[in-house]
PDB file of C-alpha atoms in Angstrom:
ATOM      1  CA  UNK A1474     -87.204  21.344  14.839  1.00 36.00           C
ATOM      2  CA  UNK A1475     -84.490  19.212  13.316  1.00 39.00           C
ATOM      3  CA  UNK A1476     -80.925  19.914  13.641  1.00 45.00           C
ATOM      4  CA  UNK A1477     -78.822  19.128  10.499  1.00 55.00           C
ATOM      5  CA  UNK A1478     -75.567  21.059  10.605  1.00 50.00           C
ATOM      6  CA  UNK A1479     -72.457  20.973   8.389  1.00 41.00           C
ATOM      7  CA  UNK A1480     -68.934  21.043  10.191  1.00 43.00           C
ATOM      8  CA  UNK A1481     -67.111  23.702   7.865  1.00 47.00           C
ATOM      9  CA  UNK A1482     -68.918  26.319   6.231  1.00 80.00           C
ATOM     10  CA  UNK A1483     -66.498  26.782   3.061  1.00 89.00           C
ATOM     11  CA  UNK A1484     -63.692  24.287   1.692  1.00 92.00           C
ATOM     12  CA  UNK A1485     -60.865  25.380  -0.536  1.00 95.00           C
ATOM     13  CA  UNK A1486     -59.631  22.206  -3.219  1.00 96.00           C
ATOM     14  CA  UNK A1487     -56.701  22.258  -5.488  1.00 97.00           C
ATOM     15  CA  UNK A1488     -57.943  20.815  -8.592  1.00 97.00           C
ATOM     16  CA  UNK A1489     -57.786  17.063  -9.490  1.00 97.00           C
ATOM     17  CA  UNK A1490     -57.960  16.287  -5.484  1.00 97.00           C
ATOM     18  CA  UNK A1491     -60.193  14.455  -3.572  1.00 97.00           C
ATOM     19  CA  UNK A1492     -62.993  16.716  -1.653  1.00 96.00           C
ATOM     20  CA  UNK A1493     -65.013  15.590   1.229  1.00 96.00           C
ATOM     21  CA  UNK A1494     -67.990  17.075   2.919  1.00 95.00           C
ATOM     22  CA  UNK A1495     -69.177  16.101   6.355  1.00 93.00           C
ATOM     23  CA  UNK A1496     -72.484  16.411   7.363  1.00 92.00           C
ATOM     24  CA  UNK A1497     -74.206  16.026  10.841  1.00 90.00           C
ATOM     25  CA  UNK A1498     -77.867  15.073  11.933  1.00 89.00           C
ATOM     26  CA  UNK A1499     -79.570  15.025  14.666  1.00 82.00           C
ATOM     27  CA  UNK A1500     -82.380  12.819  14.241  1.00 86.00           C
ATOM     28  CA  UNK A1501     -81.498   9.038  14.937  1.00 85.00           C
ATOM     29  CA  UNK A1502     -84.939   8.202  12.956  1.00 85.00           C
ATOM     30  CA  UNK A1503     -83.811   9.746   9.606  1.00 88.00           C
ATOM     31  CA  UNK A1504     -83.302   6.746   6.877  1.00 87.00           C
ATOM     32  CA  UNK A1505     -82.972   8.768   4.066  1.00 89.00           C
ATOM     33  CA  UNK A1506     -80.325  11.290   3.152  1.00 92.00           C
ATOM     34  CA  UNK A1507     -79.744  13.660   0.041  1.00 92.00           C
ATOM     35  CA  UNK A1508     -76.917  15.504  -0.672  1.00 94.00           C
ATOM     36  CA  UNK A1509     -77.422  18.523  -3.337  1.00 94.00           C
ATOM     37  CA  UNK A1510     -75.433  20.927  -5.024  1.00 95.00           C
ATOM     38  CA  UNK A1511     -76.554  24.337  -5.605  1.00 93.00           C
ATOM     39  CA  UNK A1512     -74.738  26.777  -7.967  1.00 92.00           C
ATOM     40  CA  UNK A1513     -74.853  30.481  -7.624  1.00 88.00           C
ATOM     41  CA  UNK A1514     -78.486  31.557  -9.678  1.00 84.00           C
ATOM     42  CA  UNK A1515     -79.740  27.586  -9.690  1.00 89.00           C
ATOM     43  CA  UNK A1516     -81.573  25.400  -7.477  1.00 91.00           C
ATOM     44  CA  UNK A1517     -80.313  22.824  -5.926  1.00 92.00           C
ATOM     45  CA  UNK A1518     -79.514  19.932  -7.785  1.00 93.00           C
ATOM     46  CA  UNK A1519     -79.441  16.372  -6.621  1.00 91.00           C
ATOM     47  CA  UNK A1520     -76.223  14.630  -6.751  1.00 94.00           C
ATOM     48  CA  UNK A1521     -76.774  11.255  -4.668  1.00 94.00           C
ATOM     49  CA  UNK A1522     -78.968   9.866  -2.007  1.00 92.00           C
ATOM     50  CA  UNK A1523     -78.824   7.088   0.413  1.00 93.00           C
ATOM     51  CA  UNK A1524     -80.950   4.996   2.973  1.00 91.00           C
ATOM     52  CA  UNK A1525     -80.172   4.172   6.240  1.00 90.00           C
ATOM     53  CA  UNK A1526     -79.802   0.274   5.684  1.00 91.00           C
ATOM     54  CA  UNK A1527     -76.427   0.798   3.745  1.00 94.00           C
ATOM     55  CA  UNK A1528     -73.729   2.692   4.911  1.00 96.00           C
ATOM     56  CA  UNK A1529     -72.106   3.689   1.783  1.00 97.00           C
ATOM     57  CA  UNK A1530     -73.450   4.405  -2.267  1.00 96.00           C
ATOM     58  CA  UNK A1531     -71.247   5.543  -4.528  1.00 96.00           C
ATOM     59  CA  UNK A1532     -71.949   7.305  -8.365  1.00 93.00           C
ATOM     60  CA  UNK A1533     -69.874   8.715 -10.797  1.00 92.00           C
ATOM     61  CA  UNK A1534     -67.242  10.859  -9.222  1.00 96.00           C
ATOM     62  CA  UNK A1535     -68.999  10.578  -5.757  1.00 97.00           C
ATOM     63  CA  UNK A1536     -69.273   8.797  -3.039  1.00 97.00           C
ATOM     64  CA  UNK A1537     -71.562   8.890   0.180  1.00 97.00           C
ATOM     65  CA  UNK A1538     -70.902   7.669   3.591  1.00 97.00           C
ATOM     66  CA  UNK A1539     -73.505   7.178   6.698  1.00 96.00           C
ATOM     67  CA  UNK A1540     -71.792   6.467   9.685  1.00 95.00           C
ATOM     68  CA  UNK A1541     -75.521   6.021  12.032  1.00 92.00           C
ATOM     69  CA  UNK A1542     -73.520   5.332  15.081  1.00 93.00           C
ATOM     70  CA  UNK A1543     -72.319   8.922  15.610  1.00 94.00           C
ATOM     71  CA  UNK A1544     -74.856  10.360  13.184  1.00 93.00           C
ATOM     72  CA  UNK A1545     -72.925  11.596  10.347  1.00 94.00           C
ATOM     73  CA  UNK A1546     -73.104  11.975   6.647  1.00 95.00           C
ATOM     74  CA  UNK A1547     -69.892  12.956   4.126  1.00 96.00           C
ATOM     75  CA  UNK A1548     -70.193  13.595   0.494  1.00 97.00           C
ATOM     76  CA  UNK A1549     -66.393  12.718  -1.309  1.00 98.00           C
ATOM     77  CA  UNK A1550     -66.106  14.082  -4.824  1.00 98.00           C
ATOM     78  CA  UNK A1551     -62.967  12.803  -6.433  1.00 97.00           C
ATOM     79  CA  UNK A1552     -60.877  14.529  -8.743  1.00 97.00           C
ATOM     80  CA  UNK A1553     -62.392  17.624  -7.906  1.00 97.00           C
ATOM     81  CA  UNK A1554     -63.105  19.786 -10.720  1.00 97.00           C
ATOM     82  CA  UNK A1555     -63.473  23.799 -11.133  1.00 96.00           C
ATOM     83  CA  UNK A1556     -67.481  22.829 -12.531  1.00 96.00           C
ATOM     84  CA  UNK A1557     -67.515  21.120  -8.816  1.00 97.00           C
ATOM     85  CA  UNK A1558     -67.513  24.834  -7.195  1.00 96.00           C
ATOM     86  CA  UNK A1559     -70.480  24.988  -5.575  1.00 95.00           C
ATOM     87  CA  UNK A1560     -72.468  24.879  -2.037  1.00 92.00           C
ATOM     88  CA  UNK A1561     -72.915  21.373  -0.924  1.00 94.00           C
ATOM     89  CA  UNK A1562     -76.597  20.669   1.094  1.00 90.00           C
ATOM     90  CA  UNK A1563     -77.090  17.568   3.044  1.00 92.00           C
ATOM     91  CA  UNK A1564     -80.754  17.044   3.679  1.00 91.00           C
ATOM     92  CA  UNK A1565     -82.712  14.302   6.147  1.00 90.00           C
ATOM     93  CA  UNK A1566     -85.772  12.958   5.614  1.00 83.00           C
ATOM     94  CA  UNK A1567     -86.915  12.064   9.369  1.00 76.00           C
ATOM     95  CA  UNK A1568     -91.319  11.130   8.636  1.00 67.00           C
ATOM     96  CA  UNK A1569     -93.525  11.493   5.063  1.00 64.00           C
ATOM     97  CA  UNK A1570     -92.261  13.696   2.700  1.00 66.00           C
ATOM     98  CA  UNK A1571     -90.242  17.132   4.417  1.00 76.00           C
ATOM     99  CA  UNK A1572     -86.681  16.901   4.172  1.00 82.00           C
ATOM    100  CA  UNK A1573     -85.045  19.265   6.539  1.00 85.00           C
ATOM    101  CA  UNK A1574     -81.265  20.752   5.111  1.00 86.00           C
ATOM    102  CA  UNK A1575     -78.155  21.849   6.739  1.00 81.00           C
ATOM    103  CA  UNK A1576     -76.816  25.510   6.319  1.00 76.00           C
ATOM    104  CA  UNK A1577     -74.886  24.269   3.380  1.00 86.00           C
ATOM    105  CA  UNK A1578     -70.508  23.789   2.510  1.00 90.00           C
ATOM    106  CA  UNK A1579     -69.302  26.115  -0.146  1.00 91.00           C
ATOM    107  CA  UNK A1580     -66.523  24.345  -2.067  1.00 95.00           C
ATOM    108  CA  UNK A1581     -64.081  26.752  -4.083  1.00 96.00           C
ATOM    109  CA  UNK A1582     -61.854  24.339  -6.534  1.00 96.00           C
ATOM    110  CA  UNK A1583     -58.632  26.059  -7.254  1.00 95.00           C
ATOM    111  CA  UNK A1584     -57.350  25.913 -10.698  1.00 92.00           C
TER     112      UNK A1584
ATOM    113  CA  UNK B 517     -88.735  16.164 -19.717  1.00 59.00           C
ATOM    114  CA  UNK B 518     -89.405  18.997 -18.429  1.00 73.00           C
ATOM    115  CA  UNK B 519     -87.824  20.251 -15.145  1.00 91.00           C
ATOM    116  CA  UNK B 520     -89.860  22.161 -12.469  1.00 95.00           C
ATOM    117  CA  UNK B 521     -90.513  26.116 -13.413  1.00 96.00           C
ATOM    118  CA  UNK B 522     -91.068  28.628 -11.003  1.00 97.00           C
ATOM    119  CA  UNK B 523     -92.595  32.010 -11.661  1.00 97.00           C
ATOM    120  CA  UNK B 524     -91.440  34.831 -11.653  1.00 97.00           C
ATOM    121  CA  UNK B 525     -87.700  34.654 -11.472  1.00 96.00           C
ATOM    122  CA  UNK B 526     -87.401  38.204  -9.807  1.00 96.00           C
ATOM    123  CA  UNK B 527     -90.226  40.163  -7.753  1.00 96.00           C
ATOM    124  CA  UNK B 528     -89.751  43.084  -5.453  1.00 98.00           C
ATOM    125  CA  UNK B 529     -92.816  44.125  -3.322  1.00 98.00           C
ATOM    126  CA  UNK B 530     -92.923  46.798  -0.840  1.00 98.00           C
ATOM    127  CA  UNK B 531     -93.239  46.143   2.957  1.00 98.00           C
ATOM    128  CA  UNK B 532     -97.205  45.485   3.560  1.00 98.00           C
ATOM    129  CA  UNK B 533     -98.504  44.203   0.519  1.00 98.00           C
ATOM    130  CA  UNK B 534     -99.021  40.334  -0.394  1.00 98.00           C
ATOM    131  CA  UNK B 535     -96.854  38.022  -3.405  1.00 98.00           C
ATOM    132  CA  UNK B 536     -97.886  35.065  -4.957  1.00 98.00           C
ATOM    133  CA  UNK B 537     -95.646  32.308  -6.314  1.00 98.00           C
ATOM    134  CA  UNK B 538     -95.934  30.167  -8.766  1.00 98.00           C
ATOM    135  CA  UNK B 539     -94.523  26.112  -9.513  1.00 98.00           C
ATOM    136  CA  UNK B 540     -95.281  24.056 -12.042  1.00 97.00           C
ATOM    137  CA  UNK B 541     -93.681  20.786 -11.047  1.00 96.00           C
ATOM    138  CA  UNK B 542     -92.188  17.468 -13.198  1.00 94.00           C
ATOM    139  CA  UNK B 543     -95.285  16.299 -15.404  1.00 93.00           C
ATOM    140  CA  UNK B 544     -96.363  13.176 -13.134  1.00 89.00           C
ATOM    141  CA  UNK B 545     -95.177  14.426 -10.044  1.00 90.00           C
ATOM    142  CA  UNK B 546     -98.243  15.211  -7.302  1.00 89.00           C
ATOM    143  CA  UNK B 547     -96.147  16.248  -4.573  1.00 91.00           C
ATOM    144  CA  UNK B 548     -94.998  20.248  -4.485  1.00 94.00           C
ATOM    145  CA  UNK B 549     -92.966  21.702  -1.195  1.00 93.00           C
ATOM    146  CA  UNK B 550     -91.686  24.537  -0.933  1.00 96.00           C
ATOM    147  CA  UNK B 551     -88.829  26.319   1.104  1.00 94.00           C
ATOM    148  CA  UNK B 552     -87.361  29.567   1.924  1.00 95.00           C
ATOM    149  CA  UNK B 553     -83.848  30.249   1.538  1.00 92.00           C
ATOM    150  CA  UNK B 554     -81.905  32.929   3.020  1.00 86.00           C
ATOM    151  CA  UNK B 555     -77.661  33.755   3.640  1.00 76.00           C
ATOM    152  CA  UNK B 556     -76.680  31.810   6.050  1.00 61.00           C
ATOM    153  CA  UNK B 557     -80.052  29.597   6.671  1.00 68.00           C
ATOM    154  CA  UNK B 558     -80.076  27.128   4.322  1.00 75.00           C
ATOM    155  CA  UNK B 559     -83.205  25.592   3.541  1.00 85.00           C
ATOM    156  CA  UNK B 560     -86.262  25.901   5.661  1.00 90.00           C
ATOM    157  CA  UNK B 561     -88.861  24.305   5.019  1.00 90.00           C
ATOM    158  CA  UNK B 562     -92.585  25.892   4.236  1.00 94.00           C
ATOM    159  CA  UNK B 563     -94.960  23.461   3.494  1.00 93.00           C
ATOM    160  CA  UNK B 564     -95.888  20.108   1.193  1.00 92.00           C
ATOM    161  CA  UNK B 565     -98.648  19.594  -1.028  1.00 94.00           C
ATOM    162  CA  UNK B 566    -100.321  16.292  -2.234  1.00 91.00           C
ATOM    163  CA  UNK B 567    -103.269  15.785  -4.368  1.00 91.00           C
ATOM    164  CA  UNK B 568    -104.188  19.336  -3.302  1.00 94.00           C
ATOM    165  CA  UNK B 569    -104.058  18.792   0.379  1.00 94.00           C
ATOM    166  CA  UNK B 570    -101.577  20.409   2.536  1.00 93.00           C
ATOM    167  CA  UNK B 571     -99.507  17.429   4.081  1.00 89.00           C
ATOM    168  CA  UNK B 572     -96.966  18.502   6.182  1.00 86.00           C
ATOM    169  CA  UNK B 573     -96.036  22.690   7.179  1.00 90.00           C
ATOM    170  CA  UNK B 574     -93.131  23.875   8.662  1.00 90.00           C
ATOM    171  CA  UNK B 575     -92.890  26.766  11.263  1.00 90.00           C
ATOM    172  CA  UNK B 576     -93.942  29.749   9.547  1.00 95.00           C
ATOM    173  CA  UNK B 577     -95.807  32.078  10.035  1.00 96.00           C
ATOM    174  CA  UNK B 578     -99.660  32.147   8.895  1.00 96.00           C
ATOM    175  CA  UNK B 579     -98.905  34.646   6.758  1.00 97.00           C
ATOM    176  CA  UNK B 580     -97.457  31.637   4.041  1.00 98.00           C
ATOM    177  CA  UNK B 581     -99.925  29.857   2.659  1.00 97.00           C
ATOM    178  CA  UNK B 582    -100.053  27.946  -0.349  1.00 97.00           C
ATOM    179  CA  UNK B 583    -102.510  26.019  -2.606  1.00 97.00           C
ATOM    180  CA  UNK B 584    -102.145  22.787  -4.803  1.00 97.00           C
ATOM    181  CA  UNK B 585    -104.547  22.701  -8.245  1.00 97.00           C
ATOM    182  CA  UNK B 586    -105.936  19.349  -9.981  1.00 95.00           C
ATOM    183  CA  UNK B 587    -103.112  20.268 -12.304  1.00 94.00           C
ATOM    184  CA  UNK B 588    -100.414  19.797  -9.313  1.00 94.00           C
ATOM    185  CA  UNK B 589     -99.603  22.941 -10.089  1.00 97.00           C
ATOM    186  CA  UNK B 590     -98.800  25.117  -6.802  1.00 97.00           C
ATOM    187  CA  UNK B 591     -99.055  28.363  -5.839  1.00 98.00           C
ATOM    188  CA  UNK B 592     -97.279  30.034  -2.506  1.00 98.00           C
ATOM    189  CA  UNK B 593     -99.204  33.294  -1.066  1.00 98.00           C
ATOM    190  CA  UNK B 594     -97.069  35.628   1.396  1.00 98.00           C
ATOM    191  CA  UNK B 595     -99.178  38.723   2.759  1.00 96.00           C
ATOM    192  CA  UNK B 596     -98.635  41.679   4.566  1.00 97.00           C
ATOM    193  CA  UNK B 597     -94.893  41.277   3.674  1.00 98.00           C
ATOM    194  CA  UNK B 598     -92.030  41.828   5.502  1.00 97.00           C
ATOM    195  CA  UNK B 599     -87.766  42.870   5.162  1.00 96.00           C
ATOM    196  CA  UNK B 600     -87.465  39.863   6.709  1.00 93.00           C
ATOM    197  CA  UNK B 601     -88.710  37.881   3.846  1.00 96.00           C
ATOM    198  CA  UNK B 602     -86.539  38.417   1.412  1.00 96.00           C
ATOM    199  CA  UNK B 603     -85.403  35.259   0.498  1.00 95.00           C
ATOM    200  CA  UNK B 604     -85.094  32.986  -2.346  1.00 95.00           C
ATOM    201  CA  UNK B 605     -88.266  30.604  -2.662  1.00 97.00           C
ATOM    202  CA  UNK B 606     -87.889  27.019  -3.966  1.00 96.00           C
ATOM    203  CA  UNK B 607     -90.010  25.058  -5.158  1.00 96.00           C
ATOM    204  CA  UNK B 608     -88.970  21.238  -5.245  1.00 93.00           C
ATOM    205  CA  UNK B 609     -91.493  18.461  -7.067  1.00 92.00           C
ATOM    206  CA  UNK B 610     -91.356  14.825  -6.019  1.00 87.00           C
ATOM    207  CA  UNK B 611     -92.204  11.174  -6.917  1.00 80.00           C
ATOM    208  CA  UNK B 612     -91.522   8.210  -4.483  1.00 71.00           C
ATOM    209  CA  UNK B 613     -89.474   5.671  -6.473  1.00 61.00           C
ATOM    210  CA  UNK B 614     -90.034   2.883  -4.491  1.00 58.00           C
ATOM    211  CA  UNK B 615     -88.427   3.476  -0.936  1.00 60.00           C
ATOM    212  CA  UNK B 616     -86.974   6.718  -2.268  1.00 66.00           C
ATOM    213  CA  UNK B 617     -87.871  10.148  -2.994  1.00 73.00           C
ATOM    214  CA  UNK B 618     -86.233  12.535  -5.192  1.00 77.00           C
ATOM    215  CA  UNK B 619     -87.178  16.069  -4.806  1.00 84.00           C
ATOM    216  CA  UNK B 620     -86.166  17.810  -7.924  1.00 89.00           C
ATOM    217  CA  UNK B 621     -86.009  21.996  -7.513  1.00 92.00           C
ATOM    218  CA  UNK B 622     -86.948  25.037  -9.409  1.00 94.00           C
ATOM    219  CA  UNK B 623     -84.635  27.781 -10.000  1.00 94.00           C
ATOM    220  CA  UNK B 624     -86.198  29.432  -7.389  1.00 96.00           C
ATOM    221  CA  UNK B 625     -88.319  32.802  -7.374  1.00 97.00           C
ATOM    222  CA  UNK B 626     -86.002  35.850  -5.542  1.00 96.00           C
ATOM    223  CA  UNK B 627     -88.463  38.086  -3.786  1.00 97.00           C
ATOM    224  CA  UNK B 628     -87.368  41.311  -2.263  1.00 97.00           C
ATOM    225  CA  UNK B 629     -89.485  43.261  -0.464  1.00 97.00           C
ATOM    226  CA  UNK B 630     -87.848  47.031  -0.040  1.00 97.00           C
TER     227      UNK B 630
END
């Protein structure tokens, strides 16, 4: 199966800092990429996606970078807020319509 | 707009007998998946329906199965359960917006099976 691991399980912020996520794949035939957010009692919720033609998209308070060469994906939130506390899911989308999802980063945001 | 609704929220079912799930995905939307998530696994995914045909199926078990109405409506069937099931099922709708697709998730159905 496909490999998509995250490099720290949990990540402590101070408040108001910058947060990043990294992400690794394994499949070099993945073009698209979604990063979620998943609160404690919710689904996940989409934040941002990309496709393997760029190598950066940012939205409002987020940013996400594909580096292809060495197969990695990193979500930045900036000005990280407590509402931000969550567990962070990259997912791959390697053929049709099955995205396969890491094991997930939970971010704490200290007040 | 309505968002995707899963059914029930809570369920616990006894080792041996059989569950069934229920999604009703974005109005518009023809594709259902589904996934299991447990601690520690993330996401794994189940299996995708499309215009009622099963299109892609992960590596479970034959005891998942799962249907897709006319309605795109989708229902996931898990028999002769096991502890080991116990997971929180998702249930994520999607549309293809040109190159793209957004999968948009359920709050997910938590089965325990005791």
């Amino acid at each position: 199966g496909e490999s998509v691991g995250l490099h720290l399980p949990t990540l402590s912020v101070q408040e108001g800092d910058n947060s990043i996520i990294n992400c690794a794949y394994s499949n070099s035939a993945s073009d698209y990429f979604i990063w979620y957010k998943q609160e404690s009692g919710k689904g996940p919720q989409f934040i941002i996606d990309i496709r393997s033609n760029m190598d950066k998209r940012q939205g409002q308070r987020v940013t996400v970078l594909l580096n292809k060469t060495v197969k990695h994906l990193s979500l930045q939130i900036a000005a990280t807020q407590p509402g931000d506390s969550a567990v962070y899911f990259c997912a791959e989308m390697p053929t049709g319509n099955q995205f396969y999802f890491g094991t997930g980063t939970s971010l704490t945001v200290i007040p | 707009k309505a968002g995707v609704t899963q059914t029930p929220r809570y369920l616990i079912k006894t080792r041996g007998q059989q569950v069934t799930l229920s999604c009703s995905p974005i109005s518009g939307h023809r594709s259902v998946s589904w996934y299991q998530q447990t601690p520690g696994q993330g996401l794994q995914f189940l299996f995708e329906y499309f215009s009622e045909t099963q299109r892609n199926k992960g590596n479970f078990p034959g005891r998942f199965s799962g249907r897709q109405f006319s309605n795109s409506r989708s229902e996931m069937n898990v028999s002769t359960l096991e502890l080991g099931d116990s997971a929180l099922y998702l249930c994520a709708s999607s549309i293809r917006q040109g190159l793209n697709t957004e999968a948009f998730f359920g709050q997910g159905t938590r089965l325990t099976v005791v």
